[in-house]
Amino acid sequence: MGNRLYVQKLLEMSEQYQPDLSRNLNRELEYTPFEGIPQKHAHDSGLLILIDDSKRDAKHFYQLQLESIGKIEDLGSISNSKGENLVRIRVWVKKGTNAIRSETFTVS
């Protein structure tokens, strides 16, 4: 499934099982936003891999539980060096839930 189709599926799921956070005045108190490029988890459909696409030297990604996500926002698309269009999203994750963050480093 392509990146755009996967994001559309995530957006539809977000609307079905979570409250509308755009009207929630305390969104920042209950949720934390993360932005990046979504990827399907290799073998667990309940997990989302979110690749950080910021310009920092150390790249990292997040592994988030879909049930912990309160809202997903489409941020548009970007092109990579191969000419592929990748969709960026912002996910609002419920504070207090467990997630995994992985980042690159140079072994010295």
mmCIF file of N, CA and C in Angstrom:
data_model
loop_
_atom_site.group_PDB
_atom_site.id
_atom_site.type_symbol
_atom_site.label_atom_id
_atom_site.label_comp_id
_atom_site.label_asym_id
_atom_site.label_seq_id
_atom_site.Cartn_x
_atom_site.Cartn_y
_atom_site.Cartn_z
ATOM 1 N N MET A 1 0.855 -1.170 0.000
ATOM 2 C CA MET A 1 0.000 0.000 0.000
ATOM 3 C C MET A 1 0.895 1.225 0.000
ATOM 4 N N GLY A 2 0.594 2.167 -0.854
ATOM 5 C CA GLY A 2 1.399 3.365 -0.958
ATOM 6 C C GLY A 2 1.253 4.263 0.251
ATOM 7 N N ASN A 3 2.187 5.189 0.377
ATOM 8 C CA ASN A 3 2.213 6.103 1.513
ATOM 9 C C ASN A 3 0.923 6.898 1.625
ATOM 10 N N ARG A 4 0.414 7.423 0.522
ATOM 11 C CA ARG A 4 -0.806 8.243 0.524
ATOM 12 C C ARG A 4 -2.014 7.411 0.953
ATOM 13 N N LEU A 5 -2.145 6.182 0.440
ATOM 14 C CA LEU A 5 -3.269 5.328 0.816
ATOM 15 C C LEU A 5 -3.223 4.965 2.294
ATOM 16 N N TYR A 6 -2.023 4.710 2.800
ATOM 17 C CA TYR A 6 -1.874 4.383 4.213
ATOM 18 C C TYR A 6 -2.298 5.564 5.087
ATOM 19 N N VAL A 7 -1.910 6.766 4.699
ATOM 20 C CA VAL A 7 -2.285 7.958 5.456
ATOM 21 C C VAL A 7 -3.793 8.160 5.415
ATOM 22 N N GLN A 8 -4.411 7.945 4.265
ATOM 23 C CA GLN A 8 -5.866 8.077 4.174
ATOM 24 C C GLN A 8 -6.553 7.088 5.105
ATOM 25 N N LYS A 9 -6.038 5.874 5.167
ATOM 26 C CA LYS A 9 -6.594 4.867 6.074
ATOM 27 C C LYS A 9 -6.437 5.317 7.528
ATOM 28 N N LEU A 10 -5.268 5.868 7.872
ATOM 29 C CA LEU A 10 -5.036 6.359 9.234
ATOM 30 C C LEU A 10 -5.979 7.505 9.576
ATOM 31 N N LEU A 11 -6.170 8.429 8.629
ATOM 32 C CA LEU A 11 -7.068 9.561 8.869
ATOM 33 C C LEU A 11 -8.503 9.082 9.100
ATOM 34 N N GLU A 12 -8.940 8.107 8.329
ATOM 35 C CA GLU A 12 -10.281 7.564 8.504
ATOM 36 C C GLU A 12 -10.418 6.876 9.859
ATOM 37 N N MET A 13 -9.395 6.097 10.239
ATOM 38 C CA MET A 13 -9.425 5.419 11.537
ATOM 39 C C MET A 13 -9.441 6.433 12.672
ATOM 40 N N SER A 14 -8.671 7.493 12.545
ATOM 41 C CA SER A 14 -8.600 8.516 13.585
ATOM 42 C C SER A 14 -9.966 9.137 13.833
ATOM 43 N N GLU A 15 -10.709 9.397 12.766
ATOM 44 C CA GLU A 15 -12.031 10.000 12.902
ATOM 45 C C GLU A 15 -13.027 9.050 13.531
ATOM 46 N N GLN A 16 -12.853 7.749 13.314
ATOM 47 C CA GLN A 16 -13.812 6.774 13.804
ATOM 48 C C GLN A 16 -13.697 6.499 15.296
ATOM 49 N N TYR A 17 -12.480 6.392 15.805
ATOM 50 C CA TYR A 17 -12.346 5.913 17.184
ATOM 51 C C TYR A 17 -11.882 6.944 18.192
ATOM 52 N N GLN A 18 -11.677 8.178 17.800
ATOM 53 C CA GLN A 18 -11.191 9.170 18.748
ATOM 54 C C GLN A 18 -12.043 10.435 18.712
ATOM 55 N N PRO A 19 -12.053 11.188 19.803
ATOM 56 C CA PRO A 19 -12.813 12.437 19.833
ATOM 57 C C PRO A 19 -12.193 13.502 18.935
ATOM 58 N N ASP A 20 -12.966 14.502 18.596
ATOM 59 C CA ASP A 20 -12.482 15.595 17.759
ATOM 60 C C ASP A 20 -11.640 16.540 18.612
ATOM 61 N N LEU A 21 -10.320 16.448 18.463
ATOM 62 C CA LEU A 21 -9.423 17.257 19.290
ATOM 63 C C LEU A 21 -9.353 18.701 18.831
ATOM 64 N N SER A 22 -9.857 19.010 17.639
ATOM 65 C CA SER A 22 -9.800 20.398 17.180
ATOM 66 C C SER A 22 -10.678 21.290 18.056
ATOM 67 N N ARG A 23 -11.659 20.708 18.725
ATOM 68 C CA ARG A 23 -12.526 21.471 19.625
ATOM 69 C C ARG A 23 -12.082 21.362 21.085
ATOM 70 N N ASN A 24 -11.073 20.553 21.344
ATOM 71 C CA ASN A 24 -10.600 20.330 22.707
ATOM 72 C C ASN A 24 -9.645 21.461 23.101
ATOM 73 N N LEU A 25 -10.074 22.312 24.013
ATOM 74 C CA LEU A 25 -9.254 23.453 24.420
ATOM 75 C C LEU A 25 -8.042 23.031 25.235
ATOM 76 N N ASN A 26 -8.075 21.849 25.838
ATOM 77 C CA ASN A 26 -6.968 21.358 26.659
ATOM 78 C C ASN A 26 -6.126 20.320 25.912
ATOM 79 N N ARG A 27 -6.110 20.391 24.594
ATOM 80 C CA ARG A 27 -5.394 19.398 23.798
ATOM 81 C C ARG A 27 -3.937 19.263 24.239
ATOM 82 N N GLU A 28 -3.234 20.377 24.445
ATOM 83 C CA GLU A 28 -1.818 20.328 24.815
ATOM 84 C C GLU A 28 -1.605 19.759 26.211
ATOM 85 N N LEU A 29 -2.608 19.799 27.070
ATOM 86 C CA LEU A 29 -2.495 19.222 28.408
ATOM 87 C C LEU A 29 -2.647 17.705 28.387
ATOM 88 N N GLU A 30 -3.389 17.182 27.421
ATOM 89 C CA GLU A 30 -3.693 15.760 27.372
ATOM 90 C C GLU A 30 -2.901 15.002 26.305
ATOM 91 N N TYR A 31 -2.429 15.707 25.266
ATOM 92 C CA TYR A 31 -1.776 15.065 24.134
ATOM 93 C C TYR A 31 -0.471 15.773 23.778
ATOM 94 N N THR A 32 0.452 15.024 23.162
ATOM 95 C CA THR A 32 1.717 15.570 22.678
ATOM 96 C C THR A 32 1.782 15.345 21.166
ATOM 97 N N PRO A 33 2.121 16.387 20.380
ATOM 98 C CA PRO A 33 2.187 16.208 18.922
ATOM 99 C C PRO A 33 3.549 15.684 18.467
ATOM 100 N N PHE A 34 3.523 14.832 17.453
ATOM 101 C CA PHE A 34 4.722 14.334 16.784
ATOM 102 C C PHE A 34 4.475 14.464 15.286
ATOM 103 N N GLU A 35 5.506 14.876 14.541
ATOM 104 C CA GLU A 35 5.381 15.043 13.099
ATOM 105 C C GLU A 35 6.396 14.179 12.383
ATOM 106 N N GLY A 36 6.012 13.687 11.209
ATOM 107 C CA GLY A 36 6.940 12.901 10.418
ATOM 108 C C GLY A 36 6.250 12.163 9.301
ATOM 109 N N ILE A 37 6.968 11.192 8.753
ATOM 110 C CA ILE A 37 6.485 10.387 7.639
ATOM 111 C C ILE A 37 6.039 9.035 8.191
ATOM 112 N N PRO A 38 4.773 8.675 7.990
ATOM 113 C CA PRO A 38 4.277 7.418 8.550
ATOM 114 C C PRO A 38 4.675 6.216 7.701
ATOM 115 N N GLN A 39 4.921 5.114 8.375
ATOM 116 C CA GLN A 39 5.176 3.841 7.714
ATOM 117 C C GLN A 39 4.402 2.761 8.457
ATOM 118 N N LYS A 40 3.916 1.782 7.707
ATOM 119 C CA LYS A 40 3.245 0.651 8.326
ATOM 120 C C LYS A 40 4.277 -0.156 9.104
ATOM 121 N N HIS A 41 3.878 -0.651 10.266
ATOM 122 C CA HIS A 41 4.742 -1.555 11.024
ATOM 123 C C HIS A 41 4.815 -2.871 10.257
ATOM 124 N N ALA A 42 5.962 -3.527 10.289
ATOM 125 C CA ALA A 42 6.185 -4.730 9.486
ATOM 126 C C ALA A 42 5.213 -5.871 9.801
ATOM 127 N N HIS A 43 4.832 -6.040 11.075
ATOM 128 C CA HIS A 43 3.986 -7.183 11.401
ATOM 129 C C HIS A 43 2.902 -6.909 12.451
ATOM 130 N N ASP A 44 2.744 -5.679 12.888
ATOM 131 C CA ASP A 44 1.720 -5.362 13.886
ATOM 132 C C ASP A 44 0.883 -4.182 13.395
ATOM 133 N N SER A 45 -0.360 -4.452 13.008
ATOM 134 C CA SER A 45 -1.210 -3.403 12.455
ATOM 135 C C SER A 45 -1.676 -2.412 13.520
ATOM 136 N N GLY A 46 -1.423 -2.688 14.796
ATOM 137 C CA GLY A 46 -1.794 -1.773 15.869
ATOM 138 C C GLY A 46 -0.721 -0.747 16.186
ATOM 139 N N LEU A 47 0.396 -0.809 15.444
ATOM 140 C CA LEU A 47 1.509 0.120 15.668
ATOM 141 C C LEU A 47 1.757 0.977 14.437
ATOM 142 N N LEU A 48 2.219 2.185 14.671
ATOM 143 C CA LEU A 48 2.573 3.126 13.614
ATOM 144 C C LEU A 48 4.050 3.486 13.785
ATOM 145 N N ILE A 49 4.786 3.462 12.703
ATOM 146 C CA ILE A 49 6.164 3.952 12.690
ATOM 147 C C ILE A 49 6.116 5.364 12.107
ATOM 148 N N LEU A 50 6.658 6.319 12.833
ATOM 149 C CA LEU A 50 6.679 7.710 12.380
ATOM 150 C C LEU A 50 8.137 8.139 12.274
ATOM 151 N N ILE A 51 8.588 8.375 11.050
ATOM 152 C CA ILE A 51 9.986 8.727 10.793
ATOM 153 C C ILE A 51 10.136 10.238 10.845
ATOM 154 N N ASP A 52 11.020 10.701 11.716
ATOM 155 C CA ASP A 52 11.281 12.136 11.849
ATOM 156 C C ASP A 52 12.011 12.608 10.598
ATOM 157 N N ASP A 53 11.470 13.624 9.951
ATOM 158 C CA ASP A 53 12.071 14.135 8.720
ATOM 159 C C ASP A 53 12.665 15.526 8.903
ATOM 160 N N SER A 54 12.963 15.871 10.138
ATOM 161 C CA SER A 54 13.538 17.192 10.396
ATOM 162 C C SER A 54 14.964 17.254 9.868
ATOM 163 N N LYS A 55 15.521 18.428 9.882
ATOM 164 C CA LYS A 55 16.850 18.647 9.309
ATOM 165 C C LYS A 55 17.986 18.387 10.302
ATOM 166 N N ARG A 56 17.664 17.804 11.438
ATOM 167 C CA ARG A 56 18.715 17.518 12.417
ATOM 168 C C ARG A 56 19.656 16.430 11.913
ATOM 169 N N ASP A 57 20.892 16.420 12.419
ATOM 170 C CA ASP A 57 21.864 15.411 12.012
ATOM 171 C C ASP A 57 21.468 14.013 12.478
ATOM 172 N N ALA A 58 21.004 13.893 13.703
ATOM 173 C CA ALA A 58 20.623 12.591 14.246
ATOM 174 C C ALA A 58 19.174 12.295 13.874
ATOM 175 N N LYS A 59 18.974 11.331 13.010
ATOM 176 C CA LYS A 59 17.624 10.945 12.600
ATOM 177 C C LYS A 59 17.067 9.944 13.606
ATOM 178 N N HIS A 60 15.773 9.988 13.795
ATOM 179 C CA HIS A 60 15.138 9.015 14.667
ATOM 180 C C HIS A 60 13.717 8.729 14.206
ATOM 181 N N PHE A 61 13.151 7.682 14.782
ATOM 182 C CA PHE A 61 11.757 7.358 14.476
ATOM 183 C C PHE A 61 11.062 6.958 15.758
ATOM 184 N N TYR A 62 9.749 7.031 15.697
ATOM 185 C CA TYR A 62 8.902 6.678 16.831
ATOM 186 C C TYR A 62 8.063 5.464 16.460
ATOM 187 N N GLN A 63 7.843 4.609 17.427
ATOM 188 C CA GLN A 63 6.886 3.517 17.273
ATOM 189 C C GLN A 63 5.759 3.811 18.244
ATOM 190 N N LEU A 64 4.575 4.079 17.697
ATOM 191 C CA LEU A 64 3.444 4.531 18.495
ATOM 192 C C LEU A 64 2.285 3.554 18.380
ATOM 193 N N GLN A 65 1.546 3.382 19.456
ATOM 194 C CA GLN A 65 0.347 2.545 19.440
ATOM 195 C C GLN A 65 -0.790 3.354 18.821
ATOM 196 N N LEU A 66 -1.466 2.786 17.844
ATOM 197 C CA LEU A 66 -2.559 3.507 17.185
ATOM 198 C C LEU A 66 -3.648 3.897 18.173
ATOM 199 N N GLU A 67 -3.899 3.063 19.159
ATOM 200 C CA GLU A 67 -4.966 3.371 20.117
ATOM 201 C C GLU A 67 -4.616 4.548 21.023
ATOM 202 N N SER A 68 -3.356 4.952 21.074
ATOM 203 C CA SER A 68 -2.951 6.093 21.896
ATOM 204 C C SER A 68 -3.054 7.413 21.143
ATOM 205 N N ILE A 69 -3.378 7.356 19.847
ATOM 206 C CA ILE A 69 -3.433 8.551 19.006
ATOM 207 C C ILE A 69 -4.834 9.147 19.060
ATOM 208 N N GLY A 70 -4.897 10.435 19.418
ATOM 209 C CA GLY A 70 -6.171 11.112 19.507
ATOM 210 C C GLY A 70 -6.589 11.779 18.225
ATOM 211 N N LYS A 71 -5.643 12.218 17.426
ATOM 212 C CA LYS A 71 -5.970 12.890 16.162
ATOM 213 C C LYS A 71 -4.774 12.769 15.239
ATOM 214 N N ILE A 72 -5.059 12.687 13.951
ATOM 215 C CA ILE A 72 -4.022 12.650 12.919
ATOM 216 C C ILE A 72 -4.332 13.749 11.929
ATOM 217 N N GLU A 73 -3.323 14.578 11.628
ATOM 218 C CA GLU A 73 -3.496 15.671 10.677
ATOM 219 C C GLU A 73 -2.570 15.470 9.482
ATOM 220 N N ASP A 74 -3.097 15.662 8.282
ATOM 221 C CA ASP A 74 -2.312 15.567 7.050
ATOM 222 C C ASP A 74 -1.577 16.894 6.871
ATOM 223 N N LEU A 75 -0.247 16.856 6.772
ATOM 224 C CA LEU A 75 0.562 18.065 6.618
ATOM 225 C C LEU A 75 1.049 18.277 5.185
ATOM 226 N N GLY A 76 0.529 17.471 4.255
ATOM 227 C CA GLY A 76 0.966 17.607 2.867
ATOM 228 C C GLY A 76 2.054 16.602 2.539
ATOM 229 N N SER A 77 2.696 16.793 1.415
ATOM 230 C CA SER A 77 3.720 15.833 1.004
ATOM 231 C C SER A 77 5.028 16.541 0.665
ATOM 232 N N ILE A 78 6.087 15.743 0.705
ATOM 233 C CA ILE A 78 7.421 16.213 0.331
ATOM 234 C C ILE A 78 8.005 15.196 -0.656
ATOM 235 N N SER A 79 9.031 15.588 -1.383
ATOM 236 C CA SER A 79 9.704 14.680 -2.312
ATOM 237 C C SER A 79 11.061 14.307 -1.744
ATOM 238 N N ASN A 80 11.415 13.034 -1.881
ATOM 239 C CA ASN A 80 12.736 12.597 -1.432
ATOM 240 C C ASN A 80 13.720 12.646 -2.600
ATOM 241 N N SER A 81 14.953 12.225 -2.357
ATOM 242 C CA SER A 81 15.998 12.303 -3.381
ATOM 243 C C SER A 81 15.721 11.378 -4.568
ATOM 244 N N LYS A 82 14.856 10.380 -4.389
ATOM 245 C CA LYS A 82 14.511 9.459 -5.473
ATOM 246 C C LYS A 82 13.323 9.967 -6.298
ATOM 247 N N GLY A 83 12.786 11.138 -5.931
ATOM 248 C CA GLY A 83 11.645 11.686 -6.643
ATOM 249 C C GLY A 83 10.305 11.143 -6.171
ATOM 250 N N GLU A 84 10.299 10.406 -5.081
ATOM 251 C CA GLU A 84 9.059 9.855 -4.534
ATOM 252 C C GLU A 84 8.387 10.894 -3.647
ATOM 253 N N ASN A 85 7.062 10.954 -3.716
ATOM 254 C CA ASN A 85 6.306 11.837 -2.833
ATOM 255 C C ASN A 85 5.967 11.104 -1.552
ATOM 256 N N LEU A 86 6.290 11.719 -0.420
ATOM 257 C CA LEU A 86 6.016 11.139 0.885
ATOM 258 C C LEU A 86 5.093 12.063 1.654
ATOM 259 N N VAL A 87 4.097 11.494 2.268
ATOM 260 C CA VAL A 87 3.115 12.270 3.017
ATOM 261 C C VAL A 87 3.610 12.488 4.440
ATOM 262 N N ARG A 88 3.479 13.714 4.917
ATOM 263 C CA ARG A 88 3.829 14.057 6.298
ATOM 264 C C ARG A 88 2.540 14.176 7.102
ATOM 265 N N ILE A 89 2.601 13.731 8.353
ATOM 266 C CA ILE A 89 1.446 13.848 9.233
ATOM 267 C C ILE A 89 1.866 14.361 10.598
ATOM 268 N N ARG A 90 0.887 14.854 11.341
ATOM 269 C CA ARG A 90 1.073 15.192 12.752
ATOM 270 C C ARG A 90 0.119 14.292 13.516
ATOM 271 N N VAL A 91 0.644 13.590 14.509
ATOM 272 C CA VAL A 91 -0.194 12.749 15.355
ATOM 273 C C VAL A 91 -0.179 13.311 16.766
ATOM 274 N N TRP A 92 -1.345 13.319 17.398
ATOM 275 C CA TRP A 92 -1.485 13.774 18.779
ATOM 276 C C TRP A 92 -1.611 12.533 19.637
ATOM 277 N N VAL A 93 -0.585 12.262 20.452
ATOM 278 C CA VAL A 93 -0.511 11.037 21.252
ATOM 279 C C VAL A 93 -0.863 11.347 22.698
ATOM 280 N N LYS A 94 -1.710 10.506 23.262
ATOM 281 C CA LYS A 94 -2.161 10.671 24.643
ATOM 282 C C LYS A 94 -0.961 10.613 25.583
ATOM 283 N N LYS A 95 -0.834 11.622 26.449
ATOM 284 C CA LYS A 95 0.260 11.659 27.419
ATOM 285 C C LYS A 95 0.124 10.494 28.389
ATOM 286 N N GLY A 96 1.254 9.938 28.776
ATOM 287 C CA GLY A 96 1.273 8.828 29.713
ATOM 288 C C GLY A 96 1.286 7.458 29.059
ATOM 289 N N THR A 97 1.158 7.396 27.729
ATOM 290 C CA THR A 97 1.215 6.101 27.052
ATOM 291 C C THR A 97 2.661 5.769 26.706
ATOM 292 N N ASN A 98 2.939 4.485 26.572
ATOM 293 C CA ASN A 98 4.291 4.033 26.242
ATOM 294 C C ASN A 98 4.512 4.081 24.738
ATOM 295 N N ALA A 99 5.715 4.490 24.342
ATOM 296 C CA ALA A 99 6.121 4.536 22.944
ATOM 297 C C ALA A 99 7.608 4.205 22.889
ATOM 298 N N ILE A 100 8.090 3.971 21.694
ATOM 299 C CA ILE A 100 9.516 3.691 21.496
ATOM 300 C C ILE A 100 10.089 4.773 20.599
ATOM 301 N N ARG A 101 11.253 5.299 21.006
ATOM 302 C CA ARG A 101 11.979 6.253 20.172
ATOM 303 C C ARG A 101 13.338 5.656 19.873
ATOM 304 N N SER A 102 13.688 5.619 18.609
ATOM 305 C CA SER A 102 14.966 5.075 18.186
ATOM 306 C C SER A 102 15.706 6.156 17.415
ATOM 307 N N GLU A 103 16.979 6.324 17.701
ATOM 308 C CA GLU A 103 17.740 7.326 16.974
ATOM 309 C C GLU A 103 19.114 6.806 16.591
ATOM 310 N N THR A 104 19.655 7.403 15.540
ATOM 311 C CA THR A 104 20.972 6.990 15.073
ATOM 312 C C THR A 104 22.058 7.667 15.906
ATOM 313 N N PHE A 105 23.198 7.021 15.964
ATOM 314 C CA PHE A 105 24.357 7.606 16.635
ATOM 315 C C PHE A 105 25.616 7.005 16.028
ATOM 316 N N THR A 106 26.727 7.677 16.207
ATOM 317 C CA THR A 106 28.007 7.203 15.707
ATOM 318 C C THR A 106 28.740 6.500 16.832
ATOM 319 N N VAL A 107 29.132 5.267 16.561
ATOM 320 C CA VAL A 107 29.862 4.495 17.553
ATOM 321 C C VAL A 107 31.295 4.996 17.576
ATOM 322 N N SER A 108 31.781 5.315 18.758
ATOM 323 C CA SER A 108 33.160 5.811 18.842
ATOM 324 C C SER A 108 33.979 4.984 19.783
#
